[in-house]
Amino acid sequence: MDAGRASAYLMLTKHDADLLTQADTLDITVDGKPLVASSRRTETDNRDVVHIHIAYLPVTGTRLHVRSLVFAKLPRGHRQYIGVLQDGQKLGDRMLDATEDSFDVTLTAVAPAKSSFREFLKLGLQHIFTGYDHLVFLFGLLIVGGSFRAAVKIITSFTIAHSITLALATFNLVTLSGRIVEPLIAASIMYVAIENMFRHDLNRRWMLTFGFGLVHGLGFATALRDLGVGANGSSVAVPLVSFNLGVELGQLTIAALALPLIWKLSKLSRFETVYVPACSVVVSLAGGWWLLQRTLLH
């Protein structure tokens, strides 16, 4: 294969990009021969994400080895999504991190792309289990107890709503800056907590949850867009479906563990008058702190 068309595409935050030098991004070889960068272009989008485009001089060979050099200089937990294309068709892709920072691709023939389903499913699960603002929001919704039917309606409406905006944002049909989305997520946490304390008729909470779910979906989409999913013609379908499935499995797991305990506690005489307000105050304070972090302290 003539690797003259080879290029690399990375998406980083402005802070992360400032940590990297022009030479310390990727190490790419073909049959052991290093590719030499011929040009480098940097752009910043409306979400303050830095896009780095690198083109390489021609090298002929059959096996491409890609190793990322960014993880030693970036914060812990950073991931990099790389896709390899030949004649416009993807040969393979991989989610790289500090524990697995390289992969190989055979260039002799165009073959179906290696599925990244497992990587993005895992990423969706991790995004929920480590996304404390989403966890607190979900806890704020469920802490009031209610019937099984009410809980199903709340979870279903949230799922449908954030799935809609996750898809729209990933396909670039809807774009909204993280400077707006992240404070809105924090504000939604505060609102739900305050509603728990002052409103007792929550039969239509699923409608409110749907509205806030649209906002949270934009937050989920940031995780995919910041990895470069869909950029430069890379495939969107598998990452989108598997990431969303991971998010849903994470939410259902948390709900399955939390709801039986909440229903058991709801039988206590002071549940509605003491425990729900106390937990809601904590949720409201967490949302307020995140709102402050994402606005005045940003």
CSV table of C-alpha atoms in Angstrom, one decimal, residues 75-271:
chain,number,residue,atom,x,y,z
A,75,PRO,CA,-4.4,13.5,32.8
A,76,ARG,CA,-5.2,10.0,34.0
A,77,GLY,CA,-8.1,8.4,32.2
A,78,HIS,CA,-7.6,10.2,28.9
A,79,ARG,CA,-8.6,8.1,25.8
A,80,GLN,CA,-7.8,8.4,22.2
A,81,TYR,CA,-9.9,6.9,19.4
A,82,ILE,CA,-8.0,6.2,16.1
A,83,GLY,CA,-9.4,4.8,12.8
A,84,VAL,CA,-7.3,3.6,9.9
A,85,LEU,CA,-8.7,4.0,6.4
A,86,GLN,CA,-7.6,2.7,3.0
A,87,ASP,CA,-9.2,4.0,-0.2
A,88,GLY,CA,-12.0,5.4,2.0
A,89,GLN,CA,-12.8,2.1,3.7
A,90,LYS,CA,-12.0,1.6,7.3
A,91,LEU,CA,-9.5,-1.3,8.0
A,92,GLY,CA,-9.7,-1.0,11.8
A,93,ASP,CA,-10.1,1.2,14.7
A,94,ARG,CA,-9.1,1.1,18.4
A,95,MET,CA,-9.8,2.9,21.6
A,96,LEU,CA,-6.4,3.6,23.1
A,97,ASP,CA,-5.5,4.4,26.7
A,98,ALA,CA,-2.5,4.4,29.0
A,99,THR,CA,-2.7,0.6,29.4
A,100,GLU,CA,-3.0,-0.1,25.7
A,101,ASP,CA,-1.4,2.6,23.6
A,102,SER,CA,-0.8,0.9,20.3
A,103,PHE,CA,-2.2,-1.5,17.6
A,104,ASP,CA,-1.4,-3.0,14.2
A,105,VAL,CA,-3.3,-3.0,11.0
A,106,THR,CA,-2.6,-5.1,7.9
A,107,LEU,CA,-2.7,-3.0,4.7
A,108,THR,CA,-2.5,-5.6,2.0
A,109,ALA,CA,-6.1,-5.8,1.3
A,110,VAL,CA,-9.3,-3.9,2.1
A,111,ALA,CA,-11.1,-5.8,4.8
A,112,PRO,CA,-14.1,-5.2,6.9
A,113,ALA,CA,-13.4,-2.9,9.8
A,114,LYS,CA,-12.8,-4.5,13.2
A,115,SER,CA,-15.8,-3.9,15.3
A,116,SER,CA,-15.3,-1.4,18.1
A,117,PHE,CA,-18.5,-2.5,19.8
A,118,ARG,CA,-16.9,-3.8,22.9
A,119,GLU,CA,-14.7,-0.8,23.4
A,120,PHE,CA,-17.6,1.7,23.2
A,121,LEU,CA,-19.9,-0.5,25.3
A,122,LYS,CA,-17.3,-0.4,28.0
A,123,LEU,CA,-16.8,3.3,27.5
A,124,GLY,CA,-20.6,3.9,28.0
A,125,LEU,CA,-20.6,1.9,31.2
A,126,GLN,CA,-17.6,3.8,32.5
A,127,HIS,CA,-19.2,7.1,31.5
A,128,ILE,CA,-22.2,6.4,33.8
A,129,PHE,CA,-20.3,4.8,36.7
A,130,THR,CA,-17.8,7.7,36.8
A,131,GLY,CA,-20.2,10.4,35.7
A,132,TYR,CA,-21.1,11.6,39.1
A,133,ASP,CA,-23.4,14.4,37.9
A,134,HIS,CA,-25.5,11.9,36.0
A,135,LEU,CA,-25.6,9.5,38.9
A,136,VAL,CA,-26.7,12.2,41.3
A,137,PHE,CA,-29.4,13.4,38.9
A,138,LEU,CA,-30.7,9.8,38.6
A,139,PHE,CA,-30.6,9.5,42.4
A,140,GLY,CA,-32.5,12.7,42.8
A,141,LEU,CA,-35.2,11.4,40.4
A,142,LEU,CA,-35.7,8.1,42.2
A,143,ILE,CA,-35.2,9.0,45.9
A,144,VAL,CA,-38.9,10.1,46.2
A,145,GLY,CA,-39.9,6.5,45.8
A,146,GLY,CA,-43.2,6.0,44.1
A,147,SER,CA,-44.6,3.0,42.3
A,148,PHE,CA,-42.7,0.6,40.0
A,149,ARG,CA,-44.8,2.0,37.1
A,150,ALA,CA,-43.7,5.5,37.9
A,151,ALA,CA,-40.1,4.5,38.1
A,152,VAL,CA,-40.3,2.7,34.7
A,153,LYS,CA,-41.8,5.8,33.1
A,154,ILE,CA,-39.1,8.1,34.5
A,155,ILE,CA,-36.2,5.8,33.4
A,156,THR,CA,-37.8,5.2,30.0
A,157,SER,CA,-38.4,8.9,29.3
A,158,PHE,CA,-34.9,9.8,30.3
A,159,THR,CA,-33.5,7.0,28.1
A,160,ILE,CA,-35.5,8.0,25.0
A,161,ALA,CA,-34.7,11.7,25.5
A,162,HIS,CA,-30.9,11.4,25.9
A,163,SER,CA,-30.8,8.8,23.1
A,164,ILE,CA,-32.4,11.3,20.7
A,165,THR,CA,-30.0,14.2,21.4
A,166,LEU,CA,-27.0,11.8,21.7
A,167,ALA,CA,-27.7,10.6,18.1
A,168,LEU,CA,-28.4,14.2,16.8
A,169,ALA,CA,-25.3,15.6,18.3
A,170,THR,CA,-23.1,12.7,17.2
A,171,PHE,CA,-24.3,13.2,13.6
A,172,ASN,CA,-23.7,17.0,14.0
A,173,LEU,CA,-27.4,17.7,13.4
A,174,VAL,CA,-27.4,19.6,16.8
A,175,THR,CA,-24.5,21.4,18.2
A,176,LEU,CA,-24.3,23.2,21.6
A,177,SER,CA,-21.2,24.3,23.4
A,178,GLY,CA,-20.1,22.4,26.5
A,179,ARG,CA,-20.0,25.8,28.2
A,180,ILE,CA,-23.8,25.8,27.9
A,181,VAL,CA,-24.6,22.1,28.3
A,182,GLU,CA,-22.5,21.4,31.4
A,183,PRO,CA,-24.1,24.2,33.5
A,184,LEU,CA,-27.5,23.1,32.3
A,185,ILE,CA,-26.9,19.6,33.6
A,186,ALA,CA,-25.9,21.0,37.0
A,187,ALA,CA,-29.0,23.2,37.0
A,188,SER,CA,-31.2,20.2,36.2
A,189,ILE,CA,-29.8,18.4,39.3
A,190,MET,CA,-30.6,21.4,41.5
A,191,TYR,CA,-34.1,21.7,40.1
A,192,VAL,CA,-35.0,18.1,40.7
A,193,ALA,CA,-33.8,18.3,44.3
A,194,ILE,CA,-35.7,21.5,45.0
A,195,GLU,CA,-38.9,19.9,43.4
A,196,ASN,CA,-38.5,16.9,45.7
A,197,MET,CA,-38.7,19.3,48.7
A,198,PHE,CA,-41.6,21.5,47.7
A,199,ARG,CA,-43.7,19.6,45.3
A,200,HIS,CA,-45.6,16.5,46.4
A,201,ASP,CA,-47.5,15.6,43.2
A,202,LEU,CA,-44.8,14.0,41.0
A,203,ASN,CA,-47.0,11.9,38.8
A,204,ARG,CA,-45.9,13.8,35.7
A,205,ARG,CA,-42.2,13.8,36.6
A,206,TRP,CA,-41.5,11.7,33.5
A,207,MET,CA,-42.3,14.7,31.4
A,208,LEU,CA,-39.8,16.9,33.2
A,209,THR,CA,-37.3,14.0,33.0
A,210,PHE,CA,-37.7,13.9,29.3
A,211,GLY,CA,-36.8,17.5,28.9
A,212,PHE,CA,-33.8,17.2,31.1
A,213,GLY,CA,-32.8,14.0,29.4
A,214,LEU,CA,-32.4,15.9,26.1
A,215,VAL,CA,-29.8,18.1,27.9
A,216,HIS,CA,-28.0,15.1,29.4
A,217,GLY,CA,-27.9,13.5,26.0
A,218,LEU,CA,-25.8,16.4,24.7
A,219,GLY,CA,-23.4,15.8,27.6
A,220,PHE,CA,-23.1,12.1,26.7
A,221,ALA,CA,-22.5,13.1,23.0
A,222,THR,CA,-19.5,15.2,24.1
A,223,ALA,CA,-17.7,12.0,25.2
A,224,LEU,CA,-18.1,10.6,21.6
A,225,ARG,CA,-17.3,13.8,19.7
A,226,ASP,CA,-14.2,14.5,21.8
A,227,LEU,CA,-12.9,11.1,20.7
A,228,GLY,CA,-13.3,12.0,17.1
A,229,VAL,CA,-16.2,9.7,16.4
A,230,GLY,CA,-17.7,10.7,13.0
A,231,ALA,CA,-14.8,13.0,12.2
A,232,ASN,CA,-13.1,12.7,8.7
A,233,GLY,CA,-15.8,10.2,7.6
A,234,SER,CA,-15.2,7.7,10.4
A,235,SER,CA,-18.0,5.3,11.2
A,236,VAL,CA,-20.6,6.5,13.6
A,237,ALA,CA,-23.2,3.7,13.8
A,238,VAL,CA,-21.3,1.1,15.9
A,239,PRO,CA,-19.8,3.6,18.4
A,240,LEU,CA,-23.2,5.3,18.8
A,241,VAL,CA,-25.2,2.2,19.4
A,242,SER,CA,-22.7,0.4,21.6
A,243,PHE,CA,-21.9,3.6,23.7
A,244,ASN,CA,-25.6,4.2,24.2
A,245,LEU,CA,-26.2,0.6,25.1
A,246,GLY,CA,-23.4,0.8,27.7
A,247,VAL,CA,-25.0,4.0,29.2
A,248,GLU,CA,-28.4,2.2,29.4
A,249,LEU,CA,-27.0,-0.9,31.0
A,250,GLY,CA,-25.2,1.3,33.6
A,251,GLN,CA,-28.4,3.2,34.4
A,252,LEU,CA,-30.5,0.0,34.7
A,253,THR,CA,-27.9,-1.6,37.0
A,254,ILE,CA,-27.9,1.4,39.3
A,255,ALA,CA,-31.7,1.6,39.3
A,256,ALA,CA,-32.0,-2.1,40.0
A,257,LEU,CA,-29.7,-1.7,43.0
A,258,ALA,CA,-31.2,1.5,44.3
A,259,LEU,CA,-34.9,1.2,43.9
A,260,PRO,CA,-35.5,-1.9,46.2
A,261,LEU,CA,-33.6,-0.1,49.0
A,262,ILE,CA,-35.6,3.2,48.3
A,263,TRP,CA,-38.9,1.2,48.3
A,264,LYS,CA,-38.0,-0.5,51.6
A,265,LEU,CA,-37.0,2.8,53.2
A,266,SER,CA,-40.3,4.4,52.0
A,267,LYS,CA,-42.2,2.3,54.5
A,268,LEU,CA,-40.6,4.2,57.3
A,269,SER,CA,-42.8,6.9,58.9
A,270,ARG,CA,-40.3,9.7,58.5
A,271,PHE,CA,-39.3,8.8,55.0
